[in-house]
Amino acid sequence: MKLRRLFVVAVLMILMTIAVSSCANSKNNKSNKVSKNGGHFSYFLQEPLAIDPINVQESAGFEVARELFDGLVDYNPRNMALVAAVAKSWSSNPEATVFTFHLKHGTKFHNGREVTAGDFKYAWERVAAKDSGSDVAYHLAPIKGFEEMQTGKAKHLSGLKVKGKYTLIVTLNYPFADFPYILGHPVFSPVPKEDVEKNPKAFAKFPIGNGPFMMAAPWKHRRYIKVKRFNKYYGTKPLLDSVEFRIFADKDIGFMEFKSGSLDYAPIPLGQVKATDEEYGNNAVIGQPLLSLDFLGYNSRSRPLNNKNLRRAISYGIDRKAISDAIFEDVRLPASGIIPPPIGGAIPPAKSFETRFTKAKELLKKAGYPGGKGLKKLKLTYISGSDYGPLAEAIQGNLSKLNIQVDIQPMEAGAFFKALHTGDTSLFIVNWAADYPTMDSFIYPLFYSKSEDNVVGYRNKAVDRLIIKARKTLDAKTRHKLYKQAESDILADTPIAPLFYDGTAALHGRDVRGFIRTSLDYTPLEQVWLKKK
Amino acid sequence: MWLYIVRRIAQSILVIIGVTLVLFALFYILPGDPVRVLTGNRHLSATALANARHNFHLDQPLYLQYFYYLKDLAQGNLGESFRYHRPVVDILREYYPNSMRLGLVAVVLEAVIGIFAGILAAVKKSSFADNLFIVATSLMISIPVFWLGMLLQIFFGVKLHWLPVSGLGDGGWRYYVLPALTLAAVYAAFIAQTTRAGLVKVLNENYIRTARAAGLSEFKVVGKYALKNAMAPVVTLLGLDLGALMGGAVAVEVIFNWPGIGNQLFLAIQARDRPLVMGAVLTLVLIFIIVNLLVDISYLFFDPRLRSSGYEL
């Protein structure tokens, strides 16, 4: 009797459990229907230095800030063309020195207040101020009055004029046709004065922006940054409900997390790219060139590298294809030019290395060092701890075949940059990543004779004239032609040997849709969605 | 005892001043410019560089920089991080608790596992279990921490999906299991061996034989009389571990992406972030001093002879 009662109770309990769980399931199904295109996305990130526009610099900070903030303009993620964001239109004077931006009406900060031209002025002057503590104020250098603000002589940028609520007029120190492009960098985002000044410390951890996503909780350093969809966003609203940027110290741990199923996106660490490509196929985005160039710099100010033929011989003697295959798993694209392919750089038909090697020998002979005879050992430096160690060894190996002896000397970062800027170098491997998707951001800083980033000390008056002419040219086609001409002239002088364009190595989950990796190495999360499971 | 504590505190202040002096000198000797490390290969204008140097007081003579540092330190101000532009105190406040919690969990684990295993081995001396113990603990000591950590991550995280692979997530207990086990494994082996050695020695003492002859249970003999006397070296070891682990175990924090001070210190050194490195190291020194003081005081508890003999610690 007792046993029978127990049996009945057990059956009833099982039935109740089934009923309750089916109720819960139907509830879940309902919510799944609502968020058909949405969901929660878990994103790999390295600890950013800052997500407040005042100090956004490396790619991690850039990735978060561009979701939280919208500037006047943005980039088309597929081809990096300039598109309108908060600005609805803009125009320039014929000299490319004065730019007028007309803002859209009704765009909102996450606090609900409308974004006006005055917010841009406040934000830019906040960055340019002498005591701003910003490491990235240099982005504002083209704007008139920047130097005066940096030295503390002025409290406002004389080149910024606000006309009404929706017009911003920017006057530059010099002609610069590509100026609107630089405004896509998050450092130019508007910030609400009331929130910044209420508590700057809190703002750094919980920035109030105007982008497609807003902060969901204060940034937990080295743990996570949680954002959610901003429902009053003026543009196309994001499909995802929320994104958690999970912070990792390195790619290897993130990759392991991805494999455990807890991340929807992770970069693929070097050494695992080919295996991952085979395993994940369609979910991997590998080898798309980025706006980032690895190059071998020559100190052509002193002997023996002041000899152009020697510089060319060295460049011809490096087997980039083999190195990319052996060291970079074909992620990096062998570079024969300076301007990367995504912004109009050409990829010339590949010549076999044998042909190039023969040419290298000829050039070495022409340089006065037949078979490498009479050439002293060259010093090759790079930053210790970077991934250039194996690359340096490969170059050393390649050049030894030409009988050019190279001594590798990794240097601590501080000492390396000091040497770079004082010219106390011989051969060095360095990377240049563009801040903006323009040809100018490769040609001007690296090769204009008066540029402070011209680490190879390149001087060519004709090239300088071409660059200045390009900067004055508003017509994009003509401007690009001029930059390409400058590039070709520079390559003929060979102040550097371009080595590789860096490439993507990204992996996303099987349910992720709308995933793009741009050539500035970010994913526009406002376009991503998750397939219903 | 109070006099002793006051004396130790006075000594600590001297140690801290010494540490600041050495660290300051070390950073000064390092080649290169910290502002250049911050700005990378972007060559800032002379004004921008001067501003950056001015903001960090790097434009002043070294002795003045040091003087200002000590002045701030006396007021509890550790300065602002070069890299993160945030007060060092805030950064330490964020990361130290994470390291401390992990360290504490690991020390409790190693104490429980280590002491228990050590007792078993000592009681069953020269048995098969004891031999197995010696082999197992030697093996644990020889295993590299990062290898053990990765093994646990792959097995319990990636393959079985039982536990999180890394990080601190929402701070739940599940995140502590793997890193704490990894940390505890090596130290537990040391503790076990020390406990065993101490206990084996004590178990041969005359008073133990007397206790057994008086008919006390083996549990009471070992647990009450033998263990307490074998504990002094174990407590010293645990104290040292606690100090070391609270300061962040760099390898484990890096492998497990733990938001702790060890991980942060490692990055700060690479970035030449002098205020952050100095703040973290000074706090570490302070923790060591405090833990050592507590360990010394704990001797009085474990060895009453010291109390009656007016032990001067």
mmCIF file of N, CA, C and O in Angstrom, chain A residues 480-509:
data_model
loop_
_atom_site.group_PDB
_atom_site.id
_atom_site.type_symbol
_atom_site.label_atom_id
_atom_site.label_comp_id
_atom_site.label_asym_id
_atom_site.label_seq_id
_atom_site.Cartn_x
_atom_site.Cartn_y
_atom_site.Cartn_z
ATOM 1 N N HIS A 480 44.694 60.630 -55.468
ATOM 2 C CA HIS A 480 45.261 59.279 -55.359
ATOM 3 C C HIS A 480 46.374 59.060 -56.370
ATOM 4 O O HIS A 480 47.382 58.423 -56.071
ATOM 5 N N LYS A 481 46.188 59.612 -57.556
ATOM 6 C CA LYS A 481 47.229 59.483 -58.583
ATOM 7 C C LYS A 481 48.529 60.109 -58.098
ATOM 8 O O LYS A 481 49.615 59.571 -58.293
ATOM 9 N N LEU A 482 48.378 61.283 -57.463
ATOM 10 C CA LEU A 482 49.569 61.991 -56.970
ATOM 11 C C LEU A 482 50.281 61.185 -55.870
ATOM 12 O O LEU A 482 51.509 61.085 -55.851
ATOM 13 N N TYR A 483 49.482 60.626 -54.953
ATOM 14 C CA TYR A 483 50.101 59.815 -53.893
ATOM 15 C C TYR A 483 50.803 58.583 -54.485
ATOM 16 O O TYR A 483 51.877 58.192 -54.044
ATOM 17 N N LYS A 484 50.163 57.999 -55.512
ATOM 18 C CA LYS A 484 50.759 56.807 -56.135
ATOM 19 C C LYS A 484 52.067 57.173 -56.825
ATOM 20 O O LYS A 484 53.031 56.407 -56.819
ATOM 21 N N GLN A 485 52.054 58.372 -57.429
ATOM 22 C CA GLN A 485 53.278 58.842 -58.089
ATOM 23 C C GLN A 485 54.382 59.022 -57.036
ATOM 24 O O GLN A 485 55.532 58.604 -57.237
ATOM 25 N N ALA A 486 53.994 59.621 -55.901
ATOM 26 C CA ALA A 486 54.970 59.820 -54.818
ATOM 27 C C ALA A 486 55.493 58.468 -54.342
ATOM 28 O O ALA A 486 56.704 58.292 -54.152
ATOM 29 N N GLU A 487 54.586 57.510 -54.207
ATOM 30 C CA GLU A 487 54.995 56.173 -53.754
ATOM 31 C C GLU A 487 56.013 55.563 -54.709
ATOM 32 O O GLU A 487 57.051 55.033 -54.291
ATOM 33 N N SER A 488 55.711 55.697 -55.993
ATOM 34 C CA SER A 488 56.605 55.098 -56.977
ATOM 35 C C SER A 488 57.982 55.782 -56.954
ATOM 36 O O SER A 488 59.017 55.114 -57.043
ATOM 37 N N ASP A 489 58.005 57.110 -56.794
ATOM 38 C CA ASP A 489 59.290 57.824 -56.703
ATOM 39 C C ASP A 489 60.070 57.411 -55.456
ATOM 40 O O ASP A 489 61.289 57.267 -55.482
ATOM 41 N N ILE A 490 59.338 57.246 -54.364
ATOM 42 C CA ILE A 490 60.001 56.846 -53.107
ATOM 43 C C ILE A 490 60.603 55.450 -53.268
ATOM 44 O O ILE A 490 61.756 55.207 -52.905
ATOM 45 N N LEU A 491 59.800 54.538 -53.845
ATOM 46 C CA LEU A 491 60.304 53.169 -54.001
ATOM 47 C C LEU A 491 61.553 53.126 -54.879
ATOM 48 O O LEU A 491 62.453 52.318 -54.659
ATOM 49 N N ALA A 492 61.596 54.026 -55.866
ATOM 50 C CA ALA A 492 62.781 54.075 -56.739
ATOM 51 C C ALA A 492 64.011 54.484 -55.920
ATOM 52 O O ALA A 492 65.121 54.022 -56.191
ATOM 53 N N ASP A 493 63.815 55.321 -54.912
ATOM 54 C CA ASP A 493 64.943 55.739 -54.054
ATOM 55 C C ASP A 493 65.273 54.689 -52.985
ATOM 56 O O ASP A 493 66.342 54.725 -52.391
ATOM 57 N N THR A 494 64.318 53.813 -52.717
ATOM 58 C CA THR A 494 64.459 52.722 -51.742
ATOM 59 C C THR A 494 64.978 53.168 -50.359
ATOM 60 O O THR A 494 66.001 52.667 -49.881
ATOM 61 N N PRO A 495 64.273 54.066 -49.683
ATOM 62 C CA PRO A 495 64.690 54.375 -48.305
ATOM 63 C C PRO A 495 64.258 53.278 -47.330
ATOM 64 O O PRO A 495 64.758 53.211 -46.203
ATOM 65 N N ILE A 496 63.335 52.445 -47.782
ATOM 66 C CA ILE A 496 62.910 51.294 -46.965
ATOM 67 C C ILE A 496 62.707 50.103 -47.901
ATOM 68 O O ILE A 496 62.605 50.274 -49.117
ATOM 69 N N ALA A 497 62.681 48.908 -47.310
ATOM 70 C CA ALA A 497 62.267 47.733 -48.075
ATOM 71 C C ALA A 497 60.933 47.291 -47.483
ATOM 72 O O ALA A 497 60.902 46.797 -46.351
ATOM 73 N N PRO A 498 59.814 47.516 -48.206
ATOM 74 C CA PRO A 498 58.537 47.036 -47.668
ATOM 75 C C PRO A 498 58.605 45.517 -47.526
ATOM 76 O O PRO A 498 59.123 44.839 -48.415
ATOM 77 N N LEU A 499 58.112 45.002 -46.412
ATOM 78 C CA LEU A 499 58.190 43.544 -46.201
ATOM 79 C C LEU A 499 56.815 42.887 -46.321
ATOM 80 O O LEU A 499 56.593 42.079 -47.211
ATOM 81 N N PHE A 500 55.918 43.260 -45.407
ATOM 82 C CA PHE A 500 54.597 42.612 -45.413
ATOM 83 C C PHE A 500 53.487 43.598 -45.060
ATOM 84 O O PHE A 500 53.699 44.532 -44.295
ATOM 85 N N TYR A 501 52.309 43.330 -45.630
ATOM 86 C CA TYR A 501 51.101 43.970 -45.114
ATOM 87 C C TYR A 501 50.534 42.986 -44.108
ATOM 88 O O TYR A 501 50.379 41.808 -44.422
ATOM 89 N N ASP A 502 50.263 43.464 -42.929
ATOM 90 C CA ASP A 502 49.706 42.571 -41.915
ATOM 91 C C ASP A 502 48.326 42.109 -42.382
ATOM 92 O O ASP A 502 47.675 42.799 -43.185
ATOM 93 N N GLY A 503 47.886 40.953 -41.901
ATOM 94 C CA GLY A 503 46.600 40.421 -42.356
ATOM 95 C C GLY A 503 45.742 39.948 -41.197
ATOM 96 O O GLY A 503 46.214 39.795 -40.070
ATOM 97 N N THR A 504 44.478 39.728 -41.487
ATOM 98 C CA THR A 504 43.551 39.288 -40.440
ATOM 99 C C THR A 504 43.746 37.803 -40.140
ATOM 100 O O THR A 504 44.142 37.025 -41.013
ATOM 101 N N ALA A 505 43.464 37.432 -38.921
ATOM 102 C CA ALA A 505 43.405 36.021 -38.533
ATOM 103 C C ALA A 505 42.344 35.962 -37.443
ATOM 104 O O ALA A 505 42.647 36.011 -36.261
ATOM 105 N N ALA A 506 41.087 35.946 -37.875
ATOM 106 C CA ALA A 506 39.980 36.036 -36.914
ATOM 107 C C ALA A 506 39.061 34.829 -37.071
ATOM 108 O O ALA A 506 38.956 34.235 -38.147
ATOM 109 N N LEU A 507 38.414 34.490 -35.980
ATOM 110 C CA LEU A 507 37.554 33.312 -35.965
ATOM 111 C C LEU A 507 36.252 33.673 -35.259
ATOM 112 O O LEU A 507 36.272 34.293 -34.198
ATOM 113 N N HIS A 508 35.126 33.313 -35.879
ATOM 114 C CA HIS A 508 33.864 33.584 -35.187
ATOM 115 C C HIS A 508 33.050 32.313 -35.055
ATOM 116 O O HIS A 508 33.279 31.332 -35.762
ATOM 117 N N GLY A 509 32.091 32.332 -34.137
ATOM 118 C CA GLY A 509 31.283 31.148 -33.858
ATOM 119 C C GLY A 509 30.402 30.755 -35.033
ATOM 120 O O GLY A 509 30.156 31.551 -35.938
#
